[in-house]
Amino acid sequence: MNRKGLRQAVLDEIEMTLEQYCSGCFLYSHNRKEKGRNCAHTFCVSCCTVGEKLRQYGEQLKKR
């Protein structure tokens, strides 16, 4: 697979992960309602296991 194909595969994995795990996430909606959008986003990026996986995908994209 060429570089462009690998990048597209990683982007597809990101999209699938977001759709599968993040759509309708109770913790995100609760945090957003109680503390605001920025706090909810921060929680997802720093504490959530799915956020950790998404950060790993981001690192893969930076390398390519």
Short mmCIF file of C-alpha atoms in Angstrom, two decimals:
data_model
loop_
_atom_site.label_atom_id
_atom_site.label_comp_id
_atom_site.label_asym_id
_atom_site.label_seq_id
_atom_site.Cartn_x
_atom_site.Cartn_y
_atom_site.Cartn_z
CA MET A 1 0.00 0.00 0.00
CA ASN A 2 1.32 3.44 -0.81
CA ARG A 3 1.58 6.38 1.58
CA LYS A 4 -1.73 7.91 0.50
CA GLY A 5 -3.51 4.59 0.91
CA LEU A 6 -2.10 4.10 4.41
CA ARG A 7 -3.15 7.60 5.41
CA GLN A 8 -6.67 6.98 4.11
CA ALA A 9 -6.82 3.69 6.03
CA VAL A 10 -5.94 5.48 9.28
CA LEU A 11 -8.53 8.18 8.58
CA ASP A 12 -11.14 5.49 7.94
CA GLU A 13 -10.25 3.84 11.26
CA ILE A 14 -10.67 7.19 13.03
CA GLU A 15 -14.06 7.75 11.45
CA MET A 16 -15.24 4.24 12.30
CA THR A 17 -14.06 4.61 15.91
CA LEU A 18 -15.86 7.93 16.32
CA GLU A 19 -19.08 6.55 14.88
CA GLN A 20 -18.93 3.31 16.84
CA TYR A 21 -17.93 4.59 20.28
CA CYS A 22 -18.45 8.34 20.48
CA SER A 23 -21.87 8.81 18.90
CA GLY A 24 -24.33 9.16 21.74
CA CYS A 25 -21.68 8.85 24.46
CA PHE A 26 -23.37 9.33 27.84
CA LEU A 27 -20.26 10.73 29.54
CA TYR A 28 -19.71 13.33 26.83
CA SER A 29 -23.34 14.48 26.89
CA HIS A 30 -23.41 14.55 30.71
CA ASN A 31 -20.15 16.50 30.97
CA ARG A 32 -21.28 18.89 28.27
CA LYS A 33 -24.57 19.54 30.05
CA GLU A 34 -23.03 19.93 33.52
CA LYS A 35 -19.66 21.58 32.81
CA GLY A 36 -19.69 22.81 29.22
CA ARG A 37 -18.41 21.77 25.83
CA ASN A 38 -14.73 22.50 26.50
CA CYS A 39 -14.69 20.41 29.66
CA ALA A 40 -16.45 17.54 27.89
CA HIS A 41 -13.94 17.63 25.05
CA THR A 42 -11.01 17.77 27.47
CA PHE A 43 -12.37 14.75 29.31
CA CYS A 44 -12.69 12.79 26.07
CA VAL A 45 -9.19 13.62 24.91
CA SER A 46 -7.38 13.16 28.21
CA CYS A 47 -9.30 10.53 30.22
CA CYS A 48 -11.33 8.38 27.85
CA THR A 49 -9.79 5.17 26.47
CA VAL A 50 -11.26 5.95 23.06
CA GLY A 51 -9.55 9.34 23.15
CA GLU A 52 -6.27 7.58 23.86
CA LYS A 53 -6.80 5.38 20.81
CA LEU A 54 -7.59 8.44 18.68
CA ARG A 55 -4.37 10.11 19.87
CA GLN A 56 -2.45 7.03 18.74
CA TYR A 57 -4.06 7.31 15.30
CA GLY A 58 -3.03 10.97 15.25
CA GLU A 59 0.57 10.01 15.98
CA GLN A 60 0.45 7.58 13.06
CA LEU A 61 -0.74 10.37 10.78
CA LYS A 62 2.04 12.70 11.94
CA LYS A 63 4.66 10.08 11.05
CA ARG A 64 3.41 9.77 7.50
#
